[in-house]
Amino acid sequence: MNITVCGCGNGAHACAALLCRKGHTVNIFSPLSREVEQFKANYEQNGGLTLQLGDGLLAKAGGTFGTYDQNRKLKLNLITDNPKEVIPASSLIIVIVPAFAHRNILACIKEYVPESSRIVILPSRGGLEFEAGTIMPKARVIAFQTLPWACRTRMFGCEINVSGLKNKIQAASIPADMPQAYFAELEELFDIEIERLKSILTLTLANIGQIFHPGIMYGLLRHNPSATFTEADIPLFYESVDEEIAAILAAMSDEIRTVARELSKVNTDVESDKVLHISDWLRVSYEGLIADTSSLHNMFRTNAAYKGIKTPTVKLADNLYAPDFGARYIVEDIPFGLLVTRSIAGMLSVGTPVIDEVLSSIGRWTDNDYCEKLKAVKSLAPVSRLPEFYGVNSSQQLCGL
Ligand code: NAI
């Protein structure tokens, strides 16, 4: 297949490498010209893209990775910032960027997408069902609940480490009745079992990142959000989850599941039973990679896919780091995750005290009062037709109307 991967982040590296390895023609597109230049330069210097597989994956008995040559240089077809060069020839377009970049990517590619192509969004996070239709009303979109892999770029444009492959993943489409064959094709491409859902709206609630990322950031930093660390002391992210943090995450999960149950009463396409409790989600997603499933906190601590992943930080000075509240764990997973769910909860009159505590604490630490802003937007929405509510934010977008 001719496939374009949109994005140059961790997931894009992993996806491009894994699909190259299967013999597909793979392009990389990003509208961010500087990163494309850098990607190309590093890739060329390295002579290709190297795919490293973490212990967790290699240990997967009987998996497809057992005999993989980790030194092989995988060859991409084109790396470009010009959508016209790659999108028209692509039968599959895979968008792998944080949700705050979906709008930009979709706006850049929309006029070049062939009618027969599918756009796969990995992952959807919250609210994609509202945004995608305003940008590309006719597109055929398949969205995933999360990324199939746990992965980190080791060297930009050169080397990607994939530490985990999930067993099973949820996906849904717009339009909802897309042929099953497209889902089967993706199962084969990604070596993963897909559980097809009726509505992308279910994925908004099943979005696990909205619990894990803001929830663990809150849990780790709730007693001292101004903490600083030496490089050696930067806390591990998932492996630092203790019983108390696990209880916070479980409570957030319970609240979201209540929202899903209430939503399914008004929209019968929403399958509330598919919005799993986080313990069940971990078991289903990472069966075989978790050494100790006896409790939620032990599942985080002993999941091989989470091994070594550190709390995001910014460097303040030599060997001095602070938590990075500008990381995607916050700027993606709150406005494109937890806040979307909180908004839906409000419409359904479902109380979410633990989510509110997480939102208002992180809001305080970042000088960004999410709950108050949500109130302000909600007060404006029914009495206005602001272009911003329909994804129109710039003069260029006004031209295209
Ligand atoms: P990343 O942070 O590595 O992605 C950064 C890339 O996004 C940039 O290199 C750029 O190509 C693109 N980007 C950022 N801002 C942009 C903009 N304004 N316009 C256009 N492109 C822009 O993210 P990563 O790790 O690849 O994750 C992708 C998605 O997968 C996210 O939603 C993340 O939450 C999710 N995910 C990632 C996992 C992982 O192990 N990396 C695991 C589970 C989910």
CSV table of C-alpha atoms and ligand atoms in Angstrom, one decimal:
chain,number,residue,atom,x,y,z
A,1,MET,CA,0.0,0.0,0.0
A,2,ASN,CA,1.0,3.6,-0.4
A,3,ILE,CA,0.7,5.1,3.0
A,4,THR,CA,1.3,8.6,4.4
A,5,VAL,CA,2.0,9.0,8.0
A,6,CYS,CA,1.2,12.6,9.2
A,7,GLY,CA,3.4,13.7,12.0
A,8,CYS,CA,7.1,13.4,13.1
A,9,GLY,CA,6.6,12.5,16.7
A,10,ASN,CA,7.1,9.2,18.6
A,11,GLY,CA,4.0,7.5,17.2
A,12,ALA,CA,4.8,8.6,13.7
A,13,HIS,CA,8.3,7.2,13.8
A,14,ALA,CA,7.0,3.9,15.2
A,15,CYS,CA,4.2,3.6,12.7
A,16,ALA,CA,6.4,4.5,9.7
A,17,ALA,CA,9.0,2.0,10.8
A,18,LEU,CA,6.6,-0.8,11.5
A,19,LEU,CA,4.8,-0.4,8.2
A,20,CYS,CA,8.1,-0.1,6.2
A,21,ARG,CA,9.1,-3.3,7.8
A,22,LYS,CA,6.1,-5.0,6.3
A,23,GLY,CA,7.1,-3.8,2.9
A,24,HIS,CA,4.6,-0.9,2.3
A,25,THR,CA,5.5,2.3,0.6
A,26,VAL,CA,5.6,4.8,3.4
A,27,ASN,CA,5.8,8.6,3.3
A,28,ILE,CA,6.1,11.1,6.2
A,29,PHE,CA,4.3,14.4,6.0
A,30,SER,CA,4.3,17.3,8.5
A,31,PRO,CA,3.4,20.9,7.8
A,32,LEU,CA,6.1,21.9,10.2
A,33,SER,CA,8.9,22.6,7.7
A,34,ARG,CA,11.8,22.8,10.2
A,35,GLU,CA,11.1,19.5,11.7
A,36,VAL,CA,10.8,17.9,8.3
A,37,GLU,CA,14.2,19.3,7.3
A,38,GLN,CA,15.7,18.0,10.5
A,39,PHE,CA,14.0,14.6,10.1
A,40,LYS,CA,15.3,14.3,6.5
A,41,ALA,CA,18.8,15.3,7.5
A,42,ASN,CA,19.1,12.9,10.4
A,43,TYR,CA,17.4,10.1,8.4
A,44,GLU,CA,19.8,10.5,5.5
A,45,GLN,CA,22.8,10.6,7.7
A,46,ASN,CA,21.7,7.4,9.5
A,47,GLY,CA,21.0,5.7,6.1
A,48,GLY,CA,17.4,4.9,7.2
A,49,LEU,CA,15.1,4.5,10.2
A,50,THR,CA,16.1,1.9,12.8
A,51,LEU,CA,13.4,0.2,14.8
A,52,GLN,CA,14.4,-0.9,18.3
A,53,LEU,CA,12.0,-3.3,20.2
A,54,GLY,CA,11.9,-3.1,23.9
A,55,ASP,CA,12.3,-6.1,26.2
A,56,GLY,CA,8.5,-6.3,26.7
A,57,LEU,CA,7.9,-6.8,23.0
A,58,LEU,CA,10.7,-9.2,22.4
A,59,ALA,CA,9.5,-11.2,25.3
A,60,LYS,CA,6.0,-11.6,23.8
A,61,ALA,CA,6.0,-15.3,23.2
A,62,GLY,CA,5.1,-16.3,19.7
A,63,GLY,CA,4.8,-12.7,18.6
A,64,THR,CA,5.7,-11.4,15.2
A,65,PHE,CA,8.9,-9.7,16.5
A,66,GLY,CA,10.9,-12.6,17.8
A,67,THR,CA,13.4,-12.8,14.9
A,68,TYR,CA,13.5,-9.2,14.0
A,69,ASP,CA,16.9,-7.7,13.0
A,70,GLN,CA,17.2,-4.6,15.1
A,71,ASN,CA,20.0,-3.1,13.1
A,72,ARG,CA,18.1,-3.0,9.8
A,73,LYS,CA,17.8,0.5,8.2
A,74,LEU,CA,14.2,0.9,7.0
A,75,LYS,CA,13.7,3.0,3.9
A,76,LEU,CA,11.0,5.6,3.7
A,77,ASN,CA,9.6,6.7,0.3
A,78,LEU,CA,9.2,10.5,0.7
A,79,ILE,CA,9.6,12.9,3.7
A,80,THR,CA,8.0,16.2,3.0
A,81,ASP,CA,6.2,19.3,4.2
A,82,ASN,CA,4.2,19.5,1.0
A,83,PRO,CA,0.9,17.5,1.2
A,84,LYS,CA,0.5,17.7,-2.6
A,85,GLU,CA,3.6,15.4,-3.0
A,86,VAL,CA,2.2,12.5,-1.0
A,87,ILE,CA,-1.5,12.7,-0.1
A,88,PRO,CA,-3.0,12.3,-3.6
A,89,ALA,CA,-1.3,8.9,-4.1
A,90,SER,CA,-2.0,7.6,-0.7
A,91,SER,CA,-4.8,5.0,-0.1
A,92,LEU,CA,-4.2,5.3,3.6
A,93,ILE,CA,-3.4,8.5,5.5
A,94,ILE,CA,-2.5,7.9,9.1
A,95,VAL,CA,-2.5,11.0,11.4
A,96,ILE,CA,-0.4,10.5,14.5
A,97,VAL,CA,0.0,13.7,16.4
A,98,PRO,CA,-1.3,15.0,19.7
A,99,ALA,CA,-5.0,16.0,19.4
A,100,PHE,CA,-4.3,19.7,19.5
A,101,ALA,CA,-2.6,19.3,16.1
A,102,HIS,CA,-5.5,17.3,14.4
A,103,ARG,CA,-7.1,20.5,13.1
A,104,ASN,CA,-3.9,21.8,11.5
A,105,ILE,CA,-3.1,18.5,9.8
A,106,LEU,CA,-6.6,17.9,8.5
A,107,ALA,CA,-6.8,21.5,7.2
A,108,CYS,CA,-3.4,21.1,5.4
A,109,ILE,CA,-4.3,17.8,3.7
A,110,LYS,CA,-8.1,18.2,3.1
A,111,GLU,CA,-8.0,19.4,-0.5
A,112,TYR,CA,-5.6,16.5,-1.6
A,113,VAL,CA,-7.3,13.5,-0.1
A,114,PRO,CA,-8.6,11.1,-2.8
A,115,GLU,CA,-12.2,10.1,-2.4
A,116,SER,CA,-11.3,6.5,-2.0
A,117,SER,CA,-8.8,7.1,0.8
A,118,ARG,CA,-9.3,6.5,4.4
A,119,ILE,CA,-7.9,8.8,7.1
A,120,VAL,CA,-6.9,7.0,10.3
A,121,ILE,CA,-6.5,9.0,13.4
A,122,LEU,CA,-4.3,7.5,16.0
A,123,PRO,CA,-5.6,8.2,18.6
A,124,SER,CA,-8.8,10.2,18.6
A,125,ARG,CA,-8.7,11.5,22.2
A,126,GLY,CA,-11.8,13.6,23.0
A,127,GLY,CA,-14.1,15.5,20.7
A,128,LEU,CA,-12.8,14.4,17.3
A,129,GLU,CA,-16.5,13.7,16.3
A,130,PHE,CA,-17.2,17.4,16.6
A,131,GLU,CA,-14.0,18.7,14.9
A,132,ALA,CA,-13.5,16.3,11.9
A,133,GLY,CA,-16.9,17.0,10.4
A,134,THR,CA,-16.4,20.7,10.4
A,135,ILE,CA,-13.1,20.4,8.6
A,136,MET,CA,-13.7,17.5,6.2
A,137,PRO,CA,-17.4,16.7,6.1
A,138,LYS,CA,-17.1,14.0,3.5
A,139,ALA,CA,-13.9,12.3,4.7
A,140,ARG,CA,-13.9,8.6,5.7
A,141,VAL,CA,-12.3,8.6,9.1
A,142,ILE,CA,-11.4,5.7,11.3
A,143,ALA,CA,-10.3,6.7,14.8
A,144,PHE,CA,-8.6,4.6,17.4
A,145,GLN,CA,-9.1,4.8,21.2
A,146,THR,CA,-5.3,4.9,21.8
A,147,LEU,CA,-2.0,4.3,20.1
A,148,PRO,CA,-1.3,0.6,19.4
A,149,TRP,CA,2.3,1.1,20.7
A,150,ALA,CA,4.1,2.5,23.7
A,151,CYS,CA,7.1,4.2,21.9
A,152,ARG,CA,9.7,6.9,22.3
A,153,THR,CA,12.0,8.4,19.7
A,154,ARG,CA,15.6,7.6,20.6
A,155,MET,CA,17.1,9.8,17.8
A,156,PHE,CA,14.9,12.1,15.8
A,157,GLY,CA,14.6,10.8,12.2
A,158,CYS,CA,16.9,7.9,13.0
A,159,GLU,CA,15.8,5.6,15.7
A,160,ILE,CA,12.6,4.6,17.4
A,161,ASN,CA,12.1,2.4,20.4
A,162,VAL,CA,8.8,0.5,20.7
A,163,SER,CA,8.4,-0.9,24.1
A,164,GLY,CA,4.9,-2.2,24.0
A,165,LEU,CA,2.3,-3.4,21.5
A,166,LYS,CA,-1.3,-3.5,22.8
A,167,ASN,CA,-3.3,-6.8,22.3
A,168,LYS,CA,-6.6,-5.2,21.5
A,169,ILE,CA,-7.8,-1.7,20.7
A,170,GLN,CA,-11.1,0.0,20.1
A,171,ALA,CA,-11.9,1.9,17.0
A,172,ALA,CA,-14.9,3.6,15.4
A,173,SER,CA,-15.6,5.4,12.1
A,174,ILE,CA,-17.2,8.4,10.5
A,175,PRO,CA,-19.5,7.5,8.7
A,176,ALA,CA,-20.3,4.8,11.3
A,177,ASP,CA,-21.2,2.2,8.6
A,178,MET,CA,-17.9,2.0,6.9
A,179,PRO,CA,-17.1,-1.5,5.4
A,180,GLN,CA,-15.7,-4.0,7.9
A,181,ALA,CA,-12.9,-4.8,5.4
A,182,TYR,CA,-11.3,-1.4,6.3
A,183,PHE,CA,-11.0,-2.5,9.9
A,184,ALA,CA,-9.7,-5.9,8.9
A,185,GLU,CA,-7.0,-4.2,6.8
A,186,LEU,CA,-5.9,-2.2,9.8
A,187,GLU,CA,-5.8,-5.3,12.1
A,188,GLU,CA,-3.4,-6.8,9.6
A,189,LEU,CA,-1.3,-3.7,9.2
A,190,PHE,CA,-0.9,-3.1,13.0
A,191,ASP,CA,-0.9,-6.7,14.2
A,192,ILE,CA,-3.7,-5.9,16.6
A,193,GLU,CA,-7.2,-7.0,17.3
A,194,ILE,CA,-9.7,-4.2,16.8
A,195,GLU,CA,-12.9,-4.0,18.7
A,196,ARG,CA,-15.2,-1.9,16.5
A,197,LEU,CA,-17.5,0.5,18.3
A,198,LYS,CA,-20.7,2.1,16.9
A,199,SER,CA,-19.8,5.7,17.6
A,200,ILE,CA,-16.6,7.8,18.0
A,201,LEU,CA,-18.4,9.5,20.8
A,202,THR,CA,-17.8,6.4,22.9
A,203,LEU,CA,-14.1,6.9,22.2
A,204,THR,CA,-14.3,10.3,23.7
A,205,LEU,CA,-15.3,8.7,27.0
A,206,ALA,CA,-13.1,5.6,26.6
A,207,ASN,CA,-10.0,7.9,26.1
A,208,ILE,CA,-7.7,6.5,28.6
A,209,GLY,CA,-5.1,9.3,28.3
A,210,GLN,CA,-7.5,11.8,30.0
A,211,ILE,CA,-7.3,9.7,33.1
A,212,PHE,CA,-3.6,8.5,33.1
A,213,HIS,CA,-1.9,11.7,32.1
A,214,PRO,CA,-3.6,14.5,34.1
A,215,GLY,CA,-4.4,12.0,36.8
A,216,ILE,CA,-0.9,10.9,37.4
A,217,MET,CA,0.6,14.4,37.0
A,218,TYR,CA,-1.9,15.5,39.7
A,219,GLY,CA,-1.2,12.5,41.9
A,220,LEU,CA,2.6,12.9,41.7
A,221,LEU,CA,2.7,16.6,42.3
A,222,ARG,CA,-0.4,17.3,44.4
A,223,HIS,CA,1.7,17.9,47.6
A,224,ASN,CA,4.3,20.0,45.9
A,225,PRO,CA,3.6,21.2,42.4
A,226,SER,CA,6.7,23.4,42.5
A,227,ALA,CA,9.0,20.5,43.1
A,228,THR,CA,12.4,20.4,41.3
A,229,PHE,CA,14.6,17.5,40.6
A,230,THR,CA,18.1,16.6,39.6
A,231,GLU,CA,18.3,14.5,36.5
A,232,ALA,CA,18.8,11.4,38.5
A,233,ASP,CA,15.7,12.1,40.7
A,234,ILE,CA,13.2,12.8,37.9
A,235,PRO,CA,10.3,10.5,39.0
A,236,LEU,CA,9.3,7.6,36.8
A,237,PHE,CA,5.8,8.4,35.6
A,238,TYR,CA,3.8,5.2,35.6
A,239,GLU,CA,6.1,3.2,38.0
A,240,SER,CA,5.6,5.9,40.7
A,241,VAL,CA,1.8,5.2,40.9
A,242,ASP,CA,1.2,4.1,44.5
A,243,GLU,CA,-2.0,3.0,46.2
A,244,GLU,CA,-3.2,6.6,46.8
A,245,ILE,CA,-2.6,7.7,43.2
A,246,ALA,CA,-4.2,4.5,42.0
A,247,ALA,CA,-7.3,5.4,44.1
A,248,ILE,CA,-7.5,8.8,42.4
A,249,LEU,CA,-7.3,7.3,38.9
A,250,ALA,CA,-9.9,4.7,39.8
A,251,ALA,CA,-12.3,7.4,41.0
A,252,MET,CA,-11.8,9.4,37.8
A,253,SER,CA,-12.5,6.2,35.8
A,254,ASP,CA,-15.7,5.6,37.9
A,255,GLU,CA,-16.9,9.1,37.2
A,256,ILE,CA,-16.3,8.8,33.5
A,257,ARG,CA,-18.2,5.5,33.4
A,258,THR,CA,-21.2,7.1,35.1
A,259,VAL,CA,-21.1,9.8,32.4
A,260,ALA,CA,-21.0,7.1,29.7
A,261,ARG,CA,-24.0,5.3,31.3
A,262,GLU,CA,-26.0,8.5,31.4
A,263,LEU,CA,-25.0,9.4,27.9
A,264,SER,CA,-26.1,6.0,26.5
A,265,LYS,CA,-29.6,6.8,27.8
A,266,VAL,CA,-29.8,9.7,25.5
A,267,ASN,CA,-27.7,8.4,22.6
A,268,THR,CA,-28.2,4.7,22.1
A,269,ASP,CA,-25.1,4.5,19.8
A,270,VAL,CA,-22.9,5.2,22.8
A,271,GLU,CA,-21.9,1.8,24.3
A,272,SER,CA,-21.2,2.5,27.9
A,273,ASP,CA,-20.0,-1.0,28.6
A,274,LYS,CA,-17.1,-0.4,26.2
A,275,VAL,CA,-15.9,2.4,28.4
A,276,LEU,CA,-13.7,0.1,30.6
A,277,HIS,CA,-12.6,0.7,34.1
A,278,ILE,CA,-8.9,1.4,34.0
A,279,SER,CA,-8.0,-1.9,35.7
A,280,ASP,CA,-9.8,-3.8,33.0
A,281,TRP,CA,-8.3,-1.6,30.3
A,282,LEU,CA,-4.8,-2.3,31.5
A,283,ARG,CA,-5.5,-6.1,31.6
A,284,VAL,CA,-7.0,-6.2,28.1
A,285,SER,CA,-4.4,-3.9,26.5
A,286,TYR,CA,-1.3,-5.3,28.1
A,287,GLU,CA,-2.0,-8.9,28.9
A,288,GLY,CA,1.3,-10.7,29.1
A,289,LEU,CA,3.3,-7.6,29.7
A,290,ILE,CA,2.1,-7.0,33.3
A,291,ALA,CA,3.9,-9.1,35.9
A,292,ASP,CA,1.6,-8.4,38.9
A,293,THR,CA,-2.1,-7.9,38.3
A,294,SER,CA,-3.1,-8.1,41.9
A,295,SER,CA,-3.8,-4.4,42.3
A,296,LEU,CA,-4.1,-1.3,40.2
A,297,HIS,CA,-0.9,0.3,41.4
A,298,ASN,CA,1.0,-2.9,40.9
A,299,MET,CA,-0.3,-3.1,37.3
A,300,PHE,CA,1.3,0.3,36.7
A,301,ARG,CA,4.5,-0.6,38.4
A,302,THR,CA,5.0,-3.9,36.7
A,303,ASN,CA,3.9,-3.2,33.2
A,304,ALA,CA,6.9,-3.8,30.9
A,305,ALA,CA,5.5,-1.3,28.4
A,306,TYR,CA,5.7,1.5,31.0
A,307,LYS,CA,9.2,0.7,32.2
A,308,GLY,CA,11.6,3.7,32.4
A,309,ILE,CA,9.1,6.4,31.2
A,310,LYS,CA,9.8,9.5,33.2
A,311,THR,CA,7.6,12.4,34.3
A,312,PRO,CA,7.9,15.2,31.7
A,313,THR,CA,10.1,18.0,32.9
A,314,VAL,CA,11.7,21.2,31.7
A,315,LYS,CA,15.3,22.1,32.3
A,316,LEU,CA,15.8,25.1,34.6
A,317,ALA,CA,19.5,25.0,34.9
A,318,ASP,CA,22.4,22.6,34.8
A,319,ASN,CA,21.1,19.4,36.4
A,320,LEU,CA,17.9,21.1,37.7
A,321,TYR,CA,14.5,20.2,36.3
A,322,ALA,CA,10.8,21.2,37.0
A,323,PRO,CA,7.6,19.4,36.0
A,324,ASP,CA,6.6,20.3,32.5
A,325,PHE,CA,3.0,21.6,32.6
A,326,GLY,CA,3.3,22.5,28.9
A,327,ALA,CA,3.8,18.8,28.0
A,328,ARG,CA,1.1,17.0,26.0
A,329,TYR,CA,0.1,15.1,29.2
A,330,ILE,CA,-1.5,18.4,30.1
A,331,VAL,CA,-2.1,20.5,27.0
A,332,GLU,CA,-3.4,17.6,25.0
A,333,ASP,CA,-5.1,15.5,27.7
A,334,ILE,CA,-7.0,18.3,29.4
A,335,PRO,CA,-8.5,20.5,26.7
A,336,PHE,CA,-8.7,17.6,24.2
A,337,GLY,CA,-9.7,15.0,26.8
A,338,LEU,CA,-10.8,15.5,30.4
A,339,LEU,CA,-12.4,18.9,29.7
A,340,VAL,CA,-14.5,17.5,26.9
A,341,THR,CA,-15.7,14.8,29.2
A,342,ARG,CA,-16.3,17.3,31.9
A,343,SER,CA,-18.4,19.4,29.5
A,344,ILE,CA,-20.5,16.3,28.6
A,345,ALA,CA,-20.9,15.5,32.3
A,346,GLY,CA,-22.3,19.0,32.9
A,347,MET,CA,-24.9,18.6,30.1
A,348,LEU,CA,-26.0,15.3,31.7
A,349,SER,CA,-25.9,16.8,35.3
A,350,VAL,CA,-23.4,14.1,36.4
A,351,GLY,CA,-21.2,15.2,39.3
A,352,THR,CA,-17.5,14.7,38.8
A,353,PRO,CA,-15.8,15.8,42.1
A,354,VAL,CA,-12.5,14.0,41.6
A,355,ILE,CA,-12.1,15.2,38.0
A,356,ASP,CA,-13.0,18.7,39.2
A,357,GLU,CA,-10.3,18.5,41.8
A,358,VAL,CA,-7.7,17.4,39.2
A,359,LEU,CA,-8.8,20.1,36.8
A,360,SER,CA,-8.9,22.9,39.3
A,361,SER,CA,-5.6,22.0,40.9
A,362,ILE,CA,-3.7,21.7,37.6
A,363,GLY,CA,-5.6,24.9,36.5
A,364,ARG,CA,-4.2,26.7,39.6
A,365,TRP,CA,-0.7,25.4,39.1
A,366,THR,CA,-0.7,26.6,35.5
A,367,ASP,CA,-2.7,29.8,35.9
A,368,ASN,CA,-5.3,28.4,33.6
A,369,ASP,CA,-8.6,27.9,35.4
A,370,TYR,CA,-10.2,25.3,33.2
A,371,CYS,CA,-13.5,24.9,35.0
A,372,GLU,CA,-14.1,28.7,35.0
A,373,LYS,CA,-13.3,28.9,31.3
A,374,LEU,CA,-15.6,26.1,30.6
A,375,LYS,CA,-18.4,27.9,32.4
A,376,ALA,CA,-17.7,31.1,30.4
A,377,VAL,CA,-17.8,29.1,27.0
A,378,LYS,CA,-20.9,27.4,28.0
A,379,SER,CA,-22.6,30.6,28.9
A,380,LEU,CA,-21.7,32.0,25.4
A,381,ALA,CA,-22.4,29.0,23.2
A,382,PRO,CA,-26.2,29.0,23.3
A,383,VAL,CA,-26.4,32.7,22.7
A,384,SER,CA,-23.9,33.1,19.9
A,385,ARG,CA,-22.7,31.8,16.5
A,386,LEU,CA,-19.0,32.6,17.0
A,387,PRO,CA,-16.9,31.1,14.1
A,388,GLU,CA,-14.5,29.7,16.7
A,389,PHE,CA,-17.2,27.3,17.9
A,390,TYR,CA,-17.2,25.8,14.3
A,391,GLY,CA,-13.4,25.4,14.0
A,392,VAL,CA,-13.0,28.7,12.1
A,393,ASN,CA,-10.1,30.6,13.7
A,394,SER,CA,-8.1,32.3,11.0
A,395,SER,CA,-8.6,34.6,8.0
A,396,GLN,CA,-7.4,31.7,5.7
A,397,GLN,CA,-10.3,29.6,7.0
A,398,LEU,CA,-12.7,32.5,6.3
A,399,CYS,CA,-11.5,32.4,2.7
A,400,GLY,CA,-12.3,28.7,2.3
A,401,LEU,CA,-15.9,29.0,3.4
B,1,NAI,P1,4.5,13.6,20.1
B,1,NAI,O1,4.5,14.6,21.1
B,1,NAI,O2,5.8,12.9,19.9
B,1,NAI,O3,4.1,14.3,18.7
B,1,NAI,C1,4.8,15.5,18.3
B,1,NAI,C2,4.5,15.7,16.8
B,1,NAI,O4,3.2,16.2,16.6
B,1,NAI,C3,5.5,16.8,16.3
B,1,NAI,O5,6.7,16.2,15.9
B,1,NAI,C4,4.7,17.2,15.0
B,1,NAI,O6,4.9,16.3,14.0
B,1,NAI,C5,3.3,17.0,15.5
B,1,NAI,N1,2.7,18.4,15.8
B,1,NAI,C6,2.7,19.0,17.0
B,1,NAI,N2,2.1,20.2,17.0
B,1,NAI,C7,1.7,20.3,15.7
B,1,NAI,C8,1.0,21.3,15.0
B,1,NAI,N3,0.6,22.4,15.6
B,1,NAI,N4,0.7,21.1,13.7
B,1,NAI,C9,1.1,20.0,13.1
B,1,NAI,N5,1.7,19.0,13.7
B,1,NAI,C10,2.1,19.1,15.0
B,1,NAI,O7,3.4,12.6,20.3
B,1,NAI,P2,3.4,11.0,20.1
B,1,NAI,O8,4.1,10.4,21.3
B,1,NAI,O9,3.7,10.7,18.8
B,1,NAI,O10,1.8,10.8,20.4
B,1,NAI,C11,0.9,10.9,19.4
B,1,NAI,C12,-0.5,10.6,20.0
B,1,NAI,O11,-0.5,9.3,20.5
B,1,NAI,C13,-0.9,11.5,21.1
B,1,NAI,O12,-2.2,11.7,21.1
B,1,NAI,C14,-0.5,10.7,22.3
B,1,NAI,O13,-1.2,11.1,23.5
B,1,NAI,C15,-0.8,9.3,21.9
B,1,NAI,N6,-0.1,8.2,22.6
B,1,NAI,C16,1.2,8.2,22.6
B,1,NAI,C17,1.9,7.1,23.2
B,1,NAI,C18,3.3,6.9,23.1
B,1,NAI,O14,3.9,5.9,23.6
B,1,NAI,N7,4.1,7.8,22.4
B,1,NAI,C19,1.1,6.1,23.9
B,1,NAI,C20,-0.3,6.3,23.9
B,1,NAI,C21,-0.9,7.3,23.3
